[in-house]
Amino acid sequence: MRRAGTVVCEPVHRFEVEVPDDALSAVLALLSRIQAVPLETQVGRAAYLLSGLVPAARVHELRQQLPGVSRGEGVLVDAFDHHEPVRGPAPERARTDHNPLDRKGYLLHTVRRQ
């Protein structure tokens, strides 16, 4: 897989957040902490509507923290948008079976199962 140039991708959601005008700076700081990228800001009478992209793995964190930074007045709408390459190191987890990169051990295990 390494020699083939495999790229690890992650799902990315498009979001819209409506927040009171006095909570804008706190919400922008939150978006920065969770690696969200605001793409557009619309100004309303007493609120801002921010739209952008956020890694799907961070959407839950955004949902949990938005009420605190917006005094309970923030509204979030999100939906899957696309996949893109992971920023930073790719996530890893321990193998639950034999490693196919260890050809001898993998073949021995595979032959025994049949």
Short mmCIF file of N, CA and C in Angstrom, two decimals:
data_model
loop_
_atom_site.label_atom_id
_atom_site.label_comp_id
_atom_site.label_asym_id
_atom_site.label_seq_id
_atom_site.Cartn_x
_atom_site.Cartn_y
_atom_site.Cartn_z
N MET A 1 0.82 -1.19 0.00
CA MET A 1 0.00 0.00 0.00
C MET A 1 0.87 1.25 0.00
N ARG A 2 1.98 1.21 0.72
CA ARG A 2 2.87 2.37 0.74
C ARG A 2 3.46 2.62 -0.65
N ARG A 3 3.91 1.53 -1.30
CA ARG A 3 4.51 1.67 -2.62
C ARG A 3 3.49 2.13 -3.66
N ALA A 4 2.23 1.82 -3.45
CA ALA A 4 1.18 2.21 -4.40
C ALA A 4 0.81 3.68 -4.25
N GLY A 5 1.29 4.32 -3.19
CA GLY A 5 0.99 5.74 -2.99
C GLY A 5 -0.41 5.97 -2.43
N THR A 6 -0.89 5.02 -1.63
CA THR A 6 -2.22 5.14 -1.04
C THR A 6 -2.29 6.38 -0.16
N VAL A 7 -3.39 7.12 -0.27
CA VAL A 7 -3.60 8.33 0.52
C VAL A 7 -4.78 8.08 1.46
N VAL A 8 -4.59 8.35 2.74
CA VAL A 8 -5.67 8.19 3.72
C VAL A 8 -6.53 9.45 3.68
N CYS A 9 -7.83 9.25 3.47
CA CYS A 9 -8.77 10.38 3.40
C CYS A 9 -9.73 10.34 4.57
N GLU A 10 -10.33 11.48 4.86
CA GLU A 10 -11.32 11.58 5.92
C GLU A 10 -12.55 12.30 5.38
N PRO A 11 -13.73 12.00 5.94
CA PRO A 11 -14.93 12.72 5.51
C PRO A 11 -14.91 14.15 6.04
N VAL A 12 -15.45 15.05 5.25
CA VAL A 12 -15.51 16.47 5.61
C VAL A 12 -16.96 16.92 5.48
N HIS A 13 -17.43 17.65 6.48
CA HIS A 13 -18.80 18.18 6.48
C HIS A 13 -18.80 19.66 6.12
N ARG A 14 -19.83 20.09 5.43
CA ARG A 14 -20.10 21.51 5.22
C ARG A 14 -20.98 21.94 6.40
N PHE A 15 -20.71 23.10 6.97
CA PHE A 15 -21.51 23.55 8.11
C PHE A 15 -21.99 24.98 7.89
N GLU A 16 -23.06 25.30 8.58
CA GLU A 16 -23.54 26.68 8.72
C GLU A 16 -23.81 26.90 10.19
N VAL A 17 -23.28 27.98 10.73
CA VAL A 17 -23.48 28.33 12.13
C VAL A 17 -24.03 29.74 12.18
N GLU A 18 -25.16 29.90 12.86
CA GLU A 18 -25.71 31.24 13.09
C GLU A 18 -25.46 31.57 14.56
N VAL A 19 -24.80 32.71 14.79
CA VAL A 19 -24.44 33.09 16.15
C VAL A 19 -24.72 34.57 16.37
N PRO A 20 -25.00 34.97 17.63
CA PRO A 20 -25.18 36.40 17.93
C PRO A 20 -23.90 37.17 17.63
N ASP A 21 -24.05 38.43 17.32
CA ASP A 21 -22.88 39.24 16.92
C ASP A 21 -21.81 39.33 18.00
N ASP A 22 -22.20 39.33 19.27
CA ASP A 22 -21.20 39.44 20.33
C ASP A 22 -20.48 38.12 20.62
N ALA A 23 -20.91 37.03 20.00
CA ALA A 23 -20.26 35.73 20.21
C ALA A 23 -19.36 35.35 19.03
N LEU A 24 -19.26 36.21 18.03
CA LEU A 24 -18.51 35.87 16.82
C LEU A 24 -17.06 35.51 17.10
N SER A 25 -16.35 36.30 17.87
CA SER A 25 -14.93 36.02 18.11
C SER A 25 -14.74 34.69 18.84
N ALA A 26 -15.59 34.38 19.80
CA ALA A 26 -15.48 33.11 20.53
C ALA A 26 -15.76 31.93 19.60
N VAL A 27 -16.73 32.08 18.71
CA VAL A 27 -17.07 31.00 17.77
C VAL A 27 -15.94 30.81 16.76
N LEU A 28 -15.35 31.89 16.28
CA LEU A 28 -14.22 31.78 15.35
C LEU A 28 -13.04 31.08 16.02
N ALA A 29 -12.80 31.37 17.30
CA ALA A 29 -11.73 30.70 18.03
C ALA A 29 -12.02 29.20 18.16
N LEU A 30 -13.27 28.86 18.44
CA LEU A 30 -13.68 27.45 18.52
C LEU A 30 -13.46 26.76 17.18
N LEU A 31 -13.89 27.39 16.10
CA LEU A 31 -13.73 26.80 14.77
C LEU A 31 -12.25 26.56 14.46
N SER A 32 -11.41 27.48 14.87
CA SER A 32 -9.98 27.32 14.65
C SER A 32 -9.43 26.12 15.43
N ARG A 33 -9.85 25.99 16.70
CA ARG A 33 -9.37 24.88 17.54
C ARG A 33 -9.75 23.53 16.98
N ILE A 34 -10.90 23.41 16.34
CA ILE A 34 -11.36 22.11 15.85
C ILE A 34 -11.03 21.91 14.37
N GLN A 35 -10.16 22.73 13.83
CA GLN A 35 -9.67 22.64 12.45
C GLN A 35 -10.77 22.88 11.41
N ALA A 36 -11.77 23.66 11.76
CA ALA A 36 -12.80 24.04 10.80
C ALA A 36 -12.28 25.21 9.97
N VAL A 37 -12.76 25.29 8.74
CA VAL A 37 -12.34 26.36 7.85
C VAL A 37 -13.56 27.18 7.46
N PRO A 38 -13.75 28.37 8.04
CA PRO A 38 -14.87 29.21 7.62
C PRO A 38 -14.60 29.75 6.21
N LEU A 39 -15.59 29.62 5.33
CA LEU A 39 -15.42 30.06 3.95
C LEU A 39 -16.18 31.34 3.63
N GLU A 40 -17.29 31.54 4.33
CA GLU A 40 -18.13 32.70 4.04
C GLU A 40 -18.78 33.19 5.32
N THR A 41 -18.89 34.50 5.45
CA THR A 41 -19.56 35.12 6.59
C THR A 41 -20.60 36.10 6.07
N GLN A 42 -21.83 35.93 6.54
CA GLN A 42 -22.90 36.86 6.18
C GLN A 42 -23.32 37.61 7.44
N VAL A 43 -23.48 38.91 7.30
CA VAL A 43 -23.85 39.74 8.43
C VAL A 43 -25.35 39.97 8.41
N GLY A 44 -25.99 39.70 9.56
CA GLY A 44 -27.42 39.97 9.71
C GLY A 44 -27.62 41.14 10.65
N ARG A 45 -28.85 41.35 11.09
CA ARG A 45 -29.13 42.48 12.01
C ARG A 45 -28.42 42.34 13.33
N ALA A 46 -28.58 41.20 13.97
CA ALA A 46 -27.92 41.00 15.27
C ALA A 46 -27.20 39.67 15.32
N ALA A 47 -26.92 39.09 14.14
CA ALA A 47 -26.28 37.78 14.11
C ALA A 47 -25.40 37.65 12.88
N TYR A 48 -24.52 36.66 12.93
CA TYR A 48 -23.66 36.31 11.81
C TYR A 48 -24.00 34.90 11.37
N LEU A 49 -23.91 34.63 10.08
CA LEU A 49 -24.08 33.29 9.54
C LEU A 49 -22.74 32.90 8.92
N LEU A 50 -22.08 31.93 9.53
CA LEU A 50 -20.79 31.45 9.06
C LEU A 50 -20.99 30.12 8.35
N SER A 51 -20.35 29.93 7.22
CA SER A 51 -20.41 28.64 6.54
C SER A 51 -18.99 28.23 6.19
N GLY A 52 -18.75 26.93 6.16
CA GLY A 52 -17.42 26.44 5.87
C GLY A 52 -17.35 24.93 5.92
N LEU A 53 -16.14 24.42 6.15
CA LEU A 53 -15.87 22.99 6.16
C LEU A 53 -15.24 22.59 7.49
N VAL A 54 -15.60 21.39 7.96
CA VAL A 54 -15.06 20.87 9.21
C VAL A 54 -14.87 19.36 9.06
N PRO A 55 -13.74 18.81 9.56
CA PRO A 55 -13.58 17.35 9.52
C PRO A 55 -14.72 16.68 10.29
N ALA A 56 -15.26 15.61 9.73
CA ALA A 56 -16.40 14.94 10.35
C ALA A 56 -16.09 14.48 11.77
N ALA A 57 -14.85 14.11 12.03
CA ALA A 57 -14.47 13.65 13.37
C ALA A 57 -14.58 14.76 14.41
N ARG A 58 -14.67 16.02 13.99
CA ARG A 58 -14.71 17.13 14.93
C ARG A 58 -16.11 17.75 15.06
N VAL A 59 -17.09 17.25 14.28
CA VAL A 59 -18.44 17.82 14.31
C VAL A 59 -19.07 17.65 15.69
N HIS A 60 -18.88 16.50 16.31
CA HIS A 60 -19.45 16.27 17.64
C HIS A 60 -18.91 17.28 18.64
N GLU A 61 -17.64 17.56 18.57
CA GLU A 61 -17.01 18.55 19.46
C GLU A 61 -17.62 19.94 19.22
N LEU A 62 -17.84 20.28 17.97
CA LEU A 62 -18.47 21.56 17.64
C LEU A 62 -19.87 21.63 18.23
N ARG A 63 -20.64 20.56 18.09
CA ARG A 63 -22.01 20.54 18.65
C ARG A 63 -22.00 20.69 20.17
N GLN A 64 -21.03 20.08 20.82
CA GLN A 64 -20.97 20.15 22.28
C GLN A 64 -20.55 21.54 22.77
N GLN A 65 -19.62 22.17 22.09
CA GLN A 65 -19.06 23.42 22.59
C GLN A 65 -19.76 24.67 22.09
N LEU A 66 -20.51 24.58 21.00
CA LEU A 66 -21.18 25.75 20.45
C LEU A 66 -22.13 26.42 21.45
N PRO A 67 -22.97 25.67 22.18
CA PRO A 67 -23.86 26.35 23.13
C PRO A 67 -23.11 27.16 24.19
N GLY A 68 -21.98 26.68 24.64
CA GLY A 68 -21.22 27.39 25.66
C GLY A 68 -20.63 28.70 25.16
N VAL A 69 -20.10 28.69 23.94
CA VAL A 69 -19.46 29.91 23.44
C VAL A 69 -20.47 30.89 22.84
N SER A 70 -21.71 30.44 22.60
CA SER A 70 -22.72 31.34 22.04
C SER A 70 -23.87 31.62 23.01
N ARG A 71 -23.65 31.29 24.30
CA ARG A 71 -24.67 31.48 25.34
C ARG A 71 -25.97 30.76 25.00
N GLY A 72 -25.87 29.62 24.34
CA GLY A 72 -27.05 28.82 24.01
C GLY A 72 -27.82 29.32 22.80
N GLU A 73 -27.33 30.35 22.13
CA GLU A 73 -28.07 30.94 21.01
C GLU A 73 -27.54 30.51 19.64
N GLY A 74 -26.44 29.78 19.60
CA GLY A 74 -25.88 29.34 18.32
C GLY A 74 -26.69 28.21 17.71
N VAL A 75 -26.82 28.23 16.39
CA VAL A 75 -27.54 27.19 15.67
C VAL A 75 -26.58 26.59 14.65
N LEU A 76 -26.48 25.26 14.64
CA LEU A 76 -25.58 24.56 13.74
C LEU A 76 -26.36 23.65 12.81
N VAL A 77 -26.03 23.72 11.53
CA VAL A 77 -26.55 22.78 10.53
C VAL A 77 -25.34 22.24 9.79
N ASP A 78 -25.24 20.91 9.68
CA ASP A 78 -24.10 20.34 8.96
C ASP A 78 -24.54 19.13 8.16
N ALA A 79 -23.76 18.79 7.13
CA ALA A 79 -24.02 17.63 6.29
C ALA A 79 -22.72 17.21 5.62
N PHE A 80 -22.62 15.94 5.29
CA PHE A 80 -21.44 15.44 4.59
C PHE A 80 -21.26 16.19 3.28
N ASP A 81 -20.00 16.52 2.95
CA ASP A 81 -19.72 17.23 1.71
C ASP A 81 -18.80 16.43 0.78
N HIS A 82 -17.65 15.97 1.30
CA HIS A 82 -16.70 15.25 0.47
C HIS A 82 -15.64 14.58 1.34
N HIS A 83 -14.72 13.86 0.70
CA HIS A 83 -13.55 13.31 1.39
C HIS A 83 -12.33 14.09 0.94
N GLU A 84 -11.37 14.24 1.84
CA GLU A 84 -10.10 14.88 1.46
C GLU A 84 -8.98 14.23 2.26
N PRO A 85 -7.74 14.33 1.78
CA PRO A 85 -6.61 13.71 2.50
C PRO A 85 -6.50 14.25 3.93
N VAL A 86 -6.14 13.35 4.83
CA VAL A 86 -5.98 13.69 6.24
C VAL A 86 -4.83 14.68 6.38
N ARG A 87 -5.04 15.74 7.17
CA ARG A 87 -3.97 16.68 7.49
C ARG A 87 -3.20 16.13 8.67
N GLY A 88 -1.88 16.15 8.59
CA GLY A 88 -1.06 15.62 9.67
C GLY A 88 -0.90 14.12 9.53
N PRO A 89 -0.47 13.46 10.61
CA PRO A 89 -0.25 12.01 10.53
C PRO A 89 -1.57 11.25 10.38
N ALA A 90 -1.52 10.19 9.59
CA ALA A 90 -2.72 9.37 9.38
C ALA A 90 -3.07 8.63 10.68
N PRO A 91 -4.35 8.46 10.96
CA PRO A 91 -4.73 7.73 12.17
C PRO A 91 -4.33 6.26 12.07
N GLU A 92 -4.01 5.67 13.19
CA GLU A 92 -3.62 4.26 13.23
C GLU A 92 -4.40 3.57 14.33
N ARG A 93 -4.57 2.28 14.17
CA ARG A 93 -5.16 1.47 15.23
C ARG A 93 -4.47 0.12 15.22
N ALA A 94 -4.48 -0.57 16.33
CA ALA A 94 -3.83 -1.87 16.44
C ALA A 94 -4.53 -2.88 15.54
N ARG A 95 -3.76 -3.74 14.93
CA ARG A 95 -4.34 -4.79 14.08
C ARG A 95 -5.07 -5.80 14.95
N THR A 96 -6.15 -6.33 14.44
CA THR A 96 -6.90 -7.37 15.16
C THR A 96 -6.70 -8.73 14.51
N ASP A 97 -5.92 -8.77 13.45
CA ASP A 97 -5.59 -10.02 12.78
C ASP A 97 -4.11 -10.00 12.42
N HIS A 98 -3.68 -10.95 11.61
CA HIS A 98 -2.26 -10.99 11.23
C HIS A 98 -1.95 -9.94 10.18
N ASN A 99 -0.74 -9.46 10.21
CA ASN A 99 -0.31 -8.38 9.35
C ASN A 99 0.05 -8.90 7.95
N PRO A 100 -0.66 -8.46 6.90
CA PRO A 100 -0.34 -8.93 5.56
C PRO A 100 1.03 -8.46 5.07
N LEU A 101 1.63 -7.46 5.74
CA LEU A 101 2.96 -7.03 5.36
C LEU A 101 4.03 -8.01 5.84
N ASP A 102 3.68 -8.86 6.83
CA ASP A 102 4.56 -9.96 7.26
C ASP A 102 4.12 -11.19 6.46
N ARG A 103 4.62 -11.30 5.24
CA ARG A 103 4.13 -12.29 4.28
C ARG A 103 4.15 -13.72 4.84
N LYS A 104 5.25 -14.14 5.45
CA LYS A 104 5.36 -15.51 5.95
C LYS A 104 4.32 -15.79 7.04
N GLY A 105 4.25 -14.92 8.05
CA GLY A 105 3.27 -15.11 9.14
C GLY A 105 1.84 -15.05 8.64
N TYR A 106 1.57 -14.14 7.71
CA TYR A 106 0.22 -13.99 7.17
C TYR A 106 -0.21 -15.24 6.40
N LEU A 107 0.68 -15.76 5.55
CA LEU A 107 0.35 -16.96 4.78
C LEU A 107 0.17 -18.17 5.69
N LEU A 108 1.02 -18.30 6.72
CA LEU A 108 0.85 -19.40 7.67
C LEU A 108 -0.50 -19.33 8.36
N HIS A 109 -0.90 -18.15 8.78
CA HIS A 109 -2.19 -17.97 9.44
C HIS A 109 -3.35 -18.26 8.47
N THR A 110 -3.25 -17.79 7.24
CA THR A 110 -4.30 -17.97 6.25
C THR A 110 -4.47 -19.45 5.90
N VAL A 111 -3.36 -20.18 5.74
CA VAL A 111 -3.42 -21.60 5.38
C VAL A 111 -4.04 -22.39 6.52
N ARG A 112 -3.75 -22.06 7.76
CA ARG A 112 -4.31 -22.78 8.92
C ARG A 112 -5.81 -22.60 9.05
N ARG A 113 -6.34 -21.46 8.60
CA ARG A 113 -7.78 -21.19 8.73
C ARG A 113 -8.60 -22.05 7.77
N GLN A 114 -8.03 -22.45 6.66
CA GLN A 114 -8.80 -23.16 5.62
C GLN A 114 -8.96 -24.61 5.89
#
